[in-house]
């Protein structure tokens, strides 16, 4: 049986989690304690970059969420979460990459914001991504039209997290209706973190960023 290595608070792992549920793929969940278990030799043998998610499917091992989503779609094609026409495939990939490169990268600033002005500035940086997603959605229920696809899964997990962090999408009515529609789906409800879980994740992200910044300062100090 397919094994899914993840942590329930990881928004990146949640992409794969939702895809597994939406496609109704049987899997064995393996929670990786990110307080150190990801650095143990047993897990490093699976992913030397000590990150989740990872899947193993028989002799096949796949790391990186987008690669895992592509694998699941090719290996378990029914129900399909991938369009077949060239334009629709390009749209799906555009949405995935814009969310990954232009939106997800802003969230650490959102989490670390100490003042309302810092938070507002970070939220403003997300505006272009919101507008792009709103135009891509148009009047459709999902990026894939009437049915959900991999663009919805990648974008939806990120946008839903942003909304939970306090970012408003009210000015983008297509995105707002869409993210509420996703939230009502059973697969998304099964993976949704509680408020306490979200608070724990925020503290964890802050701690990781602060430790990274401390290491950088020490390295700069040694170099000088």
PDB file of N, CA, C and O in Angstrom, residues 32-41 43-44 47 49-52 204 208:
ATOM      1  N   UNK A  32       5.435  12.333  10.527  1.00  0.00           N
ATOM      2  CA  UNK A  32       6.842  12.595  10.821  1.00  0.00           C
ATOM      3  C   UNK A  32       6.897  13.752  11.814  1.00  0.00           C
ATOM      4  O   UNK A  32       6.448  14.860  11.505  1.00  0.00           O
ATOM      5  N   UNK A  33       7.413  13.502  12.990  1.00  0.00           N
ATOM      6  CA  UNK A  33       7.540  14.537  14.012  1.00  0.00           C
ATOM      7  C   UNK A  33       8.660  15.491  13.593  1.00  0.00           C
ATOM      8  O   UNK A  33       9.839  15.116  13.587  1.00  0.00           O
ATOM      9  N   UNK A  34       8.294  16.716  13.236  1.00  0.00           N
ATOM     10  CA  UNK A  34       9.268  17.662  12.702  1.00  0.00           C
ATOM     11  C   UNK A  34      10.104  18.343  13.782  1.00  0.00           C
ATOM     12  O   UNK A  34      10.828  19.296  13.489  1.00  0.00           O
ATOM     13  N   UNK A  35      10.016  17.838  14.986  1.00  0.00           N
ATOM     14  CA  UNK A  35      10.898  18.339  16.044  1.00  0.00           C
ATOM     15  C   UNK A  35      12.201  17.554  16.109  1.00  0.00           C
ATOM     16  O   UNK A  35      12.934  17.648  17.081  1.00  0.00           O
ATOM     17  N   UNK A  36      12.491  16.807  15.057  1.00  0.00           N
ATOM     18  CA  UNK A  36      13.765  16.095  15.011  1.00  0.00           C
ATOM     19  C   UNK A  36      13.735  14.774  14.286  1.00  0.00           C
ATOM     20  O   UNK A  36      14.776  14.291  13.825  1.00  0.00           O
ATOM     21  N   UNK A  37      12.546  14.193  14.154  1.00  0.00           N
ATOM     22  CA  UNK A  37      12.470  12.893  13.497  1.00  0.00           C
ATOM     23  C   UNK A  37      12.897  12.965  12.035  1.00  0.00           C
ATOM     24  O   UNK A  37      13.426  11.999  11.485  1.00  0.00           O
ATOM     25  N   UNK A  38      12.676  14.155  11.412  1.00  0.00           N
ATOM     26  CA  UNK A  38      13.030  14.302  10.000  1.00  0.00           C
ATOM     27  C   UNK A  38      14.537  14.291   9.783  1.00  0.00           C
ATOM     28  O   UNK A  38      15.000  14.173   8.638  1.00  0.00           O
ATOM     29  N   UNK A  39      15.319  14.412  10.851  1.00  0.00           N
ATOM     30  CA  UNK A  39      16.773  14.417  10.734  1.00  0.00           C
ATOM     31  C   UNK A  39      17.391  13.053  11.059  1.00  0.00           C
ATOM     32  O   UNK A  39      18.605  12.888  10.970  1.00  0.00           O
ATOM     33  N   UNK A  40      16.561  12.086  11.433  1.00  0.00           N
ATOM     34  CA  UNK A  40      17.075  10.769  11.773  1.00  0.00           C
ATOM     35  C   UNK A  40      17.435   9.987  10.505  1.00  0.00           C
ATOM     36  O   UNK A  40      16.841  10.201   9.446  1.00  0.00           O
ATOM     37  N   UNK A  41      18.406   9.086  10.615  1.00  0.00           N
ATOM     38  CA  UNK A  41      18.862   8.341   9.437  1.00  0.00           C
ATOM     39  C   UNK A  41      17.733   7.607   8.708  1.00  0.00           C
ATOM     40  O   UNK A  41      17.748   7.515   7.478  1.00  0.00           O
ATOM     41  N   UNK A  43      14.628   8.483   8.256  1.00  0.00           N
ATOM     42  CA  UNK A  43      13.883   9.355   7.347  1.00  0.00           C
ATOM     43  C   UNK A  43      14.790   9.944   6.270  1.00  0.00           C
ATOM     44  O   UNK A  43      14.381  10.110   5.120  1.00  0.00           O
ATOM     45  N   UNK A  44      16.034  10.244   6.610  1.00  0.00           N
ATOM     46  CA  UNK A  44      16.963  10.783   5.623  1.00  0.00           C
ATOM     47  C   UNK A  44      17.214   9.786   4.497  1.00  0.00           C
ATOM     48  O   UNK A  44      17.528  10.182   3.371  1.00  0.00           O
ATOM     49  N   UNK A  47      14.174  10.751   2.360  1.00  0.00           N
ATOM     50  CA  UNK A  47      14.330  12.084   1.778  1.00  0.00           C
ATOM     51  C   UNK A  47      15.543  12.757   2.404  1.00  0.00           C
ATOM     52  O   UNK A  47      15.488  13.233   3.540  1.00  0.00           O
ATOM     53  N   UNK A  49      16.701  15.525   2.042  1.00  0.00           N
ATOM     54  CA  UNK A  49      16.507  16.963   2.272  1.00  0.00           C
ATOM     55  C   UNK A  49      15.630  17.211   3.497  1.00  0.00           C
ATOM     56  O   UNK A  49      15.205  18.342   3.741  1.00  0.00           O
ATOM     57  N   UNK A  50      15.329  16.156   4.251  1.00  0.00           N
ATOM     58  CA  UNK A  50      14.616  16.181   5.540  1.00  0.00           C
ATOM     59  C   UNK A  50      13.349  17.040   5.532  1.00  0.00           C
ATOM     60  O   UNK A  50      13.121  17.841   6.428  1.00  0.00           O
ATOM     61  N   UNK A  51      12.528  16.834   4.510  1.00  0.00           N
ATOM     62  CA  UNK A  51      11.265  17.561   4.430  1.00  0.00           C
ATOM     63  C   UNK A  51      10.127  16.592   4.101  1.00  0.00           C
ATOM     64  O   UNK A  51      10.334  15.541   3.489  1.00  0.00           O
ATOM     65  N   UNK A  52       8.934  16.992   4.483  1.00  0.00           N
ATOM     66  CA  UNK A  52       7.714  16.304   4.059  1.00  0.00           C
ATOM     67  C   UNK A  52       7.017  17.221   3.062  1.00  0.00           C
ATOM     68  O   UNK A  52       7.229  18.438   3.077  1.00  0.00           O
ATOM     69  N   UNK A 204       5.708  27.521  15.320  1.00  0.00           N
ATOM     70  CA  UNK A 204       6.765  26.684  14.756  1.00  0.00           C
ATOM     71  C   UNK A 204       7.474  27.409  13.618  1.00  0.00           C
ATOM     72  O   UNK A 204       8.709  27.386  13.521  1.00  0.00           O
ATOM     73  N   UNK A 208      11.424  28.536  13.481  1.00  0.00           N
ATOM     74  CA  UNK A 208      12.334  28.089  12.426  1.00  0.00           C
ATOM     75  C   UNK A 208      12.988  29.277  11.725  1.00  0.00           C
ATOM     76  O   UNK A 208      14.189  29.260  11.438  1.00  0.00           O
TER      77      UNK A 208
END
